[in-house]
Coordinates of N, CA and C in Angstrom, one line a residue:
X770 N 14.7 -47.9 -26.4 CA 13.8 -48.7 -27.2 C 14.3 -48.8 -28.7
X771 N 14.1 -49.9 -29.3 CA 14.5 -50.1 -30.7 C 13.3 -49.8 -31.6
X772 N 13.6 -49.7 -32.9 CA 12.6 -49.5 -33.9 C 11.8 -50.8 -34.1
X773 N 10.6 -50.6 -34.6 CA 9.7 -51.8 -34.9 C 10.4 -52.7 -35.9
X774 N 10.1 -54.0 -35.7 CA 10.5 -55.0 -36.7 C 9.3 -55.8 -37.2
X775 N 8.1 -55.4 -36.7 CA 6.9 -56.0 -37.2 C 5.7 -55.0 -37.0
X776 N 4.6 -55.3 -37.5 CA 3.4 -54.4 -37.3 C 3.1 -54.2 -35.9
X777 N 2.6 -53.0 -35.5 CA 2.2 -52.7 -34.2 C 0.7 -52.3 -34.1
X778 N 0.0 -52.8 -33.2 CA -1.4 -52.4 -33.0 C -1.4 -51.2 -32.1
X779 N -1.4 -50.0 -32.7 CA -1.3 -48.8 -31.9 C -2.7 -48.3 -31.5
X780 N -2.8 -48.1 -30.2 CA -4.1 -47.6 -29.6 C -4.4 -46.2 -30.2
X781 N -5.7 -45.9 -30.3 CA -6.1 -44.6 -30.8 C -7.3 -44.1 -30.1
X782 N -7.5 -42.8 -30.1 CA -8.7 -42.2 -29.6 C -9.2 -41.2 -30.7
X783 N -10.5 -40.9 -30.6 CA -11.1 -39.9 -31.5 C -10.7 -38.5 -31.2
X784 N -10.1 -38.3 -30.0 CA -9.6 -36.9 -29.7 C -10.8 -36.0 -29.2
X785 N -11.9 -36.6 -29.0 CA -13.1 -35.8 -28.6 C -13.6 -36.1 -27.2
X786 N -13.7 -37.4 -26.9 CA -14.2 -37.8 -25.6 C -13.1 -38.3 -24.6
X787 N -13.2 -37.7 -23.4 CA -12.2 -38.0 -22.4 C -12.9 -38.2 -21.1
X788 N -12.2 -38.9 -20.1 CA -12.7 -39.1 -18.8 C -11.6 -38.6 -17.8
X789 N -12.0 -37.8 -16.8 CA -11.0 -37.3 -15.9 C -11.5 -37.5 -14.5
X790 N -10.6 -37.7 -13.5 CA -11.0 -37.8 -12.1 C -11.4 -36.4 -11.6
X791 N -12.5 -36.4 -10.8 CA -13.0 -35.1 -10.2 C -12.3 -34.8 -8.9
X792 N -12.0 -33.5 -8.7 CA -11.4 -33.0 -7.5 C -12.4 -33.2 -6.3
X793 N -11.8 -33.3 -5.2 CA -12.6 -33.4 -3.9 C -13.5 -32.2 -3.7
X794 N -14.6 -32.4 -3.1 CA -15.5 -31.3 -2.7 C -16.0 -30.5 -4.0
X795 N -16.2 -31.2 -5.1 CA -16.6 -30.6 -6.3 C -17.8 -31.2 -6.9
X796 N -18.7 -30.3 -7.4 CA -19.9 -30.7 -8.2 C -19.7 -30.0 -9.6
X797 N -19.8 -30.8 -10.7 CA -19.7 -30.3 -12.0 C -21.0 -30.6 -12.7
X798 N -21.6 -29.6 -13.3 CA -22.9 -29.7 -14.0 C -22.7 -30.0 -15.5
X799 N -23.6 -30.8 -16.0 CA -23.6 -31.1 -17.5 C -23.6 -29.8 -18.3
X800 N -22.8 -29.7 -19.3 CA -22.8 -28.5 -20.1 C -21.8 -27.5 -19.6
X801 N -21.3 -27.6 -18.4 CA -20.4 -26.6 -17.9 C -19.0 -26.8 -18.5
X802 N -18.2 -25.7 -18.5 CA -16.8 -25.8 -18.9 C -16.1 -26.5 -17.8
X803 N -15.1 -27.4 -18.2 CA -14.3 -28.1 -17.2 C -12.9 -27.7 -17.3
X804 N -12.2 -27.4 -16.2 CA -10.8 -27.2 -16.2 C -10.1 -28.3 -15.4
X805 N -8.8 -28.4 -15.5 CA -8.1 -29.4 -14.8 C -7.1 -28.7 -13.9
X806 N -7.0 -29.2 -12.7 CA -6.0 -28.6 -11.7 C -4.6 -29.0 -12.1
X807 N -3.6 -28.5 -11.5 CA -2.2 -28.8 -11.8 C -1.9 -30.3 -11.6
X808 N -2.7 -30.9 -10.7 CA -2.5 -32.4 -10.5 C -3.5 -33.2 -11.3
X809 N -4.2 -32.6 -12.2 CA -5.0 -33.4 -13.2 C -6.5 -33.7 -12.8
X810 N -6.9 -33.1 -11.7 CA -8.3 -33.3 -11.2 C -9.3 -32.3 -11.9
X811 N -10.4 -32.7 -12.3 CA -11.4 -31.9 -13.0 C -12.2 -31.0 -12.0
X812 N -12.4 -29.8 -12.4 CA -13.2 -28.8 -11.7 C -14.1 -28.1 -12.6
X813 N -15.2 -27.5 -12.1 CA -16.1 -26.7 -13.0 C -15.5 -25.3 -13.2
X814 N -15.3 -24.9 -14.4 CA -14.9 -23.5 -14.7 C -13.6 -23.2 -14.2
X815 N -13.5 -21.9 -13.6 CA -12.2 -21.4 -13.2 C -11.8 -21.8 -11.8
X816 N -12.6 -22.6 -11.1 CA -12.3 -23.0 -9.7 C -11.0 -23.8 -9.5
X817 N -9.9 -23.1 -9.5 CA -8.6 -23.7 -9.3 C -8.1 -24.5 -10.4
X818 N -8.6 -24.3 -11.6 CA -8.1 -24.9 -12.8 C -6.9 -24.3 -13.4
X819 N -6.1 -25.1 -14.1 CA -4.9 -24.5 -14.7 C -4.9 -24.7 -16.2
X820 N -5.9 -25.5 -16.7 CA -6.0 -25.7 -18.2 C -7.5 -26.1 -18.5
X821 N -8.0 -25.7 -19.6 CA -9.4 -26.0 -20.0 C -9.3 -27.4 -20.6
X822 N -10.4 -28.2 -20.3 CA -10.4 -29.6 -20.9 C -11.6 -29.7 -21.9
X823 N -12.6 -29.0 -21.8 CA -13.8 -29.1 -22.6 C -15.1 -28.9 -21.8
X824 N -16.2 -29.6 -22.2 CA -17.4 -29.5 -21.5 C -17.8 -30.8 -20.8
X825 N -18.5 -30.7 -19.7 CA -19.0 -31.9 -19.0 C -20.2 -32.5 -19.8
X826 N -20.1 -33.8 -20.0 CA -21.2 -34.5 -20.7 C -22.3 -34.8 -19.8
X827 N -22.0 -34.9 -18.5 CA -22.9 -35.3 -17.5 C -22.7 -34.5 -16.2
X828 N -23.7 -34.5 -15.3 CA -23.5 -33.9 -14.0 C -22.9 -34.9 -13.1
X829 N -21.8 -34.5 -12.4 CA -21.2 -35.4 -11.4 C -21.1 -34.7 -10.1
X830 N -21.3 -35.4 -9.0 CA -21.3 -34.8 -7.6 C -20.2 -35.5 -6.8
X831 N -19.1 -34.8 -6.5 CA -18.1 -35.4 -5.7 C -18.0 -34.4 -4.5
X832 N -19.1 -33.8 -4.1 CA -19.1 -32.9 -3.0 C -18.6 -33.4 -1.7
X833 N -18.8 -34.7 -1.4 CA -18.3 -35.3 -0.2 C -17.3 -36.3 -0.4
X834 N -16.7 -36.4 -1.6 CA -15.7 -37.4 -1.9 C -14.3 -36.8 -2.0
X835 N -13.3 -37.8 -2.0 CA -11.9 -37.4 -2.1 C -11.6 -37.2 -3.5
X836 N -10.4 -36.6 -3.8 CA -9.9 -36.5 -5.1 C -10.0 -37.8 -5.9
X837 N -10.6 -37.8 -7.1 CA -10.7 -39.0 -7.9 C -11.7 -40.0 -7.5
X838 N -12.6 -39.7 -6.5 CA -13.6 -40.7 -6.1 C -14.7 -40.9 -7.2
X839 N -14.9 -39.9 -8.1 CA -15.8 -40.1 -9.2 C -15.1 -39.6 -10.5
X840 N -15.6 -39.9 -11.6 CA -15.0 -39.5 -12.9 C -16.1 -38.7 -13.6
X841 N -15.6 -37.8 -14.5 CA -16.5 -37.0 -15.3 C -16.1 -37.2 -16.8
X842 N -17.2 -37.4 -17.6 CA -17.0 -37.5 -19.0 C -16.9 -36.1 -19.6
X843 N -15.9 -35.8 -20.4 CA -15.7 -34.5 -21.0 C -15.6 -34.6 -22.5
X844 N -16.2 -33.6 -23.2 CA -16.1 -33.6 -24.7 C -15.4 -32.4 -25.1
X845 N -14.5 -32.6 -26.1 CA -13.8 -31.5 -26.7 C -14.5 -31.2 -28.1
X846 N -14.4 -30.0 -28.5 CA -15.1 -29.6 -29.8 C -15.3 -28.1 -29.7
X847 N -16.3 -27.6 -30.4 CA -16.7 -26.2 -30.5 C -18.0 -26.0 -29.8
X848 N -18.0 -25.2 -28.7 CA -19.2 -25.0 -27.9 C -19.5 -23.6 -27.6
X849 N -20.8 -23.2 -27.4 CA -21.2 -21.9 -27.1 C -21.2 -21.6 -25.6
X850 N -20.6 -20.4 -25.3 CA -20.6 -19.9 -23.9 C -21.0 -18.5 -23.9
X851 N -21.4 -18.0 -22.7 CA -21.8 -16.6 -22.5 C -20.5 -15.7 -22.7
X852 N -20.8 -14.5 -23.2 CA -19.8 -13.5 -23.4 C -19.6 -12.7 -22.1
X853 N -18.4 -12.3 -21.9 CA -18.2 -11.4 -20.7 C -18.7 -10.0 -21.0
X854 N -18.3 -9.0 -20.2 CA -18.9 -7.7 -20.4 C -17.7 -6.7 -20.4
X855 N -18.1 -5.4 -20.8 CA -17.2 -4.3 -20.8 C -15.9 -4.5 -21.5
X856 N -14.8 -4.3 -20.9 CA -13.5 -4.4 -21.6 C -13.2 -5.8 -22.0
X857 N -13.8 -6.8 -21.4 CA -13.6 -8.2 -21.7 C -14.5 -8.8 -22.7
X858 N -15.4 -7.9 -23.2 CA -16.4 -8.4 -24.2 C -15.7 -8.9 -25.5
X859 N -16.1 -10.0 -26.0 CA -15.5 -10.6 -27.2 C -16.4 -10.3 -28.4
X860 N -15.9 -9.8 -29.5 CA -16.7 -9.5 -30.7 C -16.1 -10.3 -31.9
X861 N -16.8 -10.1 -33.0 CA -16.5 -10.9 -34.2 C -15.0 -10.6 -34.7
X862 N -14.5 -9.5 -34.4 CA -13.1 -9.2 -34.7 C -12.1 -10.0 -33.9
X863 N -12.6 -10.7 -32.9 CA -11.7 -11.5 -32.1 C -11.6 -13.0 -32.5
X864 N -12.3 -13.4 -33.6 CA -12.3 -14.7 -34.1 C -10.8 -15.1 -34.3
X865 N -10.4 -16.3 -33.8 CA -9.1 -16.8 -33.9 C -8.2 -16.5 -32.7
X866 N -8.7 -15.5 -31.8 CA -7.9 -15.2 -30.6 C -8.2 -16.2 -29.5
X867 N -7.3 -16.2 -28.6 CA -7.5 -17.0 -27.4 C -8.5 -16.3 -26.5
X868 N -9.4 -17.0 -25.9 CA -10.3 -16.5 -24.9 C -10.1 -17.2 -23.5
X869 N -10.6 -16.6 -22.5 CA -10.3 -17.0 -21.1 C -11.5 -17.4 -20.3
X870 N -11.3 -18.3 -19.4 CA -12.4 -18.8 -18.5 C -12.7 -17.7 -17.4
X871 N -14.0 -17.3 -17.3 CA -14.4 -16.5 -16.2 C -15.1 -17.3 -15.2
X872 N -16.0 -18.2 -15.6 CA -16.6 -19.2 -14.7 C -17.0 -20.4 -15.6
X873 N -17.9 -21.2 -15.1 CA -18.1 -22.5 -15.9 C -19.1 -22.3 -17.1
X874 N -19.5 -21.0 -17.3 CA -20.3 -20.8 -18.5 C -20.0 -19.5 -19.2
X875 N -18.9 -18.8 -18.8 CA -18.6 -17.5 -19.4 C -17.1 -17.4 -19.8
X876 N -16.9 -16.8 -20.9 CA -15.5 -16.5 -21.4 C -15.3 -15.0 -21.6
X877 N -14.0 -14.6 -21.5 CA -13.6 -13.2 -21.6 C -12.5 -13.1 -22.6
X878 N -12.3 -11.9 -23.1 CA -11.2 -11.6 -24.0 C -9.8 -11.5 -23.4
X879 N -9.7 -11.2 -22.1 CA -8.4 -11.0 -21.5 C -8.2 -12.1 -20.4
X880 N -6.9 -12.2 -20.0 CA -6.6 -13.1 -18.9 C -6.6 -12.5 -17.5
X881 N -7.1 -11.2 -17.5 CA -7.3 -10.5 -16.2 C -5.9 -10.4 -15.5
X882 N -4.9 -10.0 -16.2 CA -3.5 -9.9 -15.6 C -3.0 -11.3 -15.1
X883 N -3.2 -12.3 -15.9 CA -2.7 -13.6 -15.6 C -3.5 -14.4 -14.6
X884 N -4.7 -14.0 -14.2 CA -5.5 -14.7 -13.2 C -6.5 -15.7 -13.9
X885 N -6.7 -15.6 -15.2 CA -7.6 -16.5 -15.8 C -6.9 -17.6 -16.7
X886 N -7.5 -18.7 -16.8 CA -7.0 -19.8 -17.6 C -7.5 -19.7 -19.1
X887 N -6.7 -20.0 -20.0 CA -7.1 -20.0 -21.4 C -8.2 -21.1 -21.6
X888 N -9.3 -20.7 -22.3 CA -10.4 -21.7 -22.6 C -10.1 -22.3 -23.9
X889 N -9.8 -21.6 -24.9 CA -9.6 -22.1 -26.2 C -9.6 -20.9 -27.2
X890 N -9.8 -21.2 -28.5 CA -9.8 -20.1 -29.4 C -11.3 -19.7 -29.8
X891 N -11.5 -18.4 -30.0 CA -12.8 -17.9 -30.5 C -13.0 -18.4 -31.9
X892 N -14.1 -19.2 -32.1 CA -14.4 -19.7 -33.4 C -15.5 -18.8 -34.1
X893 N -16.4 -18.2 -33.3 CA -17.4 -17.4 -33.9 C -18.1 -16.6 -32.7
X894 N -18.8 -15.5 -33.1 CA -19.5 -14.8 -32.1 C -20.9 -14.5 -32.7
X895 N -22.0 -14.9 -32.0 CA -23.3 -14.8 -32.5 C -24.2 -14.0 -31.6
X896 N -25.1 -13.2 -32.1 CA -26.1 -12.5 -31.3 C -27.3 -13.5 -31.1
X897 N -27.7 -13.7 -29.9 CA -28.8 -14.6 -29.5 C -29.7 -13.8 -28.6
X898 N -30.9 -13.5 -29.0 CA -31.8 -12.7 -28.2 C -31.2 -11.3 -28.0
X899 N -31.1 -11.0 -26.7 CA -30.5 -9.6 -26.3 C -29.0 -9.7 -26.0
X900 N -28.4 -10.9 -26.1 CA -27.0 -11.0 -25.8 C -26.2 -11.7 -26.9
X901 N -25.0 -12.0 -26.6 CA -24.1 -12.7 -27.6 C -23.6 -14.0 -26.9
X902 N -23.3 -15.0 -27.8 CA -22.6 -16.2 -27.4 C -21.3 -16.3 -28.1
X903 N -20.4 -16.8 -27.5 CA -19.0 -17.0 -28.1 C -18.8 -18.5 -28.3
X904 N -18.6 -18.9 -29.5 CA -18.3 -20.3 -29.9 C -16.8 -20.5 -29.6
X905 N -16.5 -21.4 -28.7 CA -15.1 -21.6 -28.3 C -14.6 -23.0 -28.8
X906 N -13.5 -23.0 -29.4 CA -12.9 -24.3 -29.9 C -11.9 -24.8 -28.9
X907 N -12.3 -25.9 -28.3 CA -11.5 -26.6 -27.2 C -10.5 -27.6 -27.8
X908 N -10.4 -27.7 -29.1 CA -9.5 -28.8 -29.7 C -8.1 -28.3 -29.7

């Protein structure tokens, strides 16, 4: 390709809202963490995902569909998730560290010896009621 010789109308996105095809036999709930498989199909949480995409904006049901039969809207940003427990508990000292997907609503401090997908970076840790929530930056 050669360099431009006139103005170009370059397409742009806000970098926040995306749509992905959903994996076969999958139901994703609104507000759940979404991961993408190696082939790019969306799944809820850690179920066969290889990379985190953000949170589901809506509930989608592809329980009886083939790969890509439905699409899910996903939002990137900073979102609150449940904190893991014991050695995987995330605390305020972990702000800035990478955290990992346990399930579609929980994150942990470690990758469990390479078995967990990175969710994003810990942005904050807050006490809410009798537990803590971890604010995860998916950008």
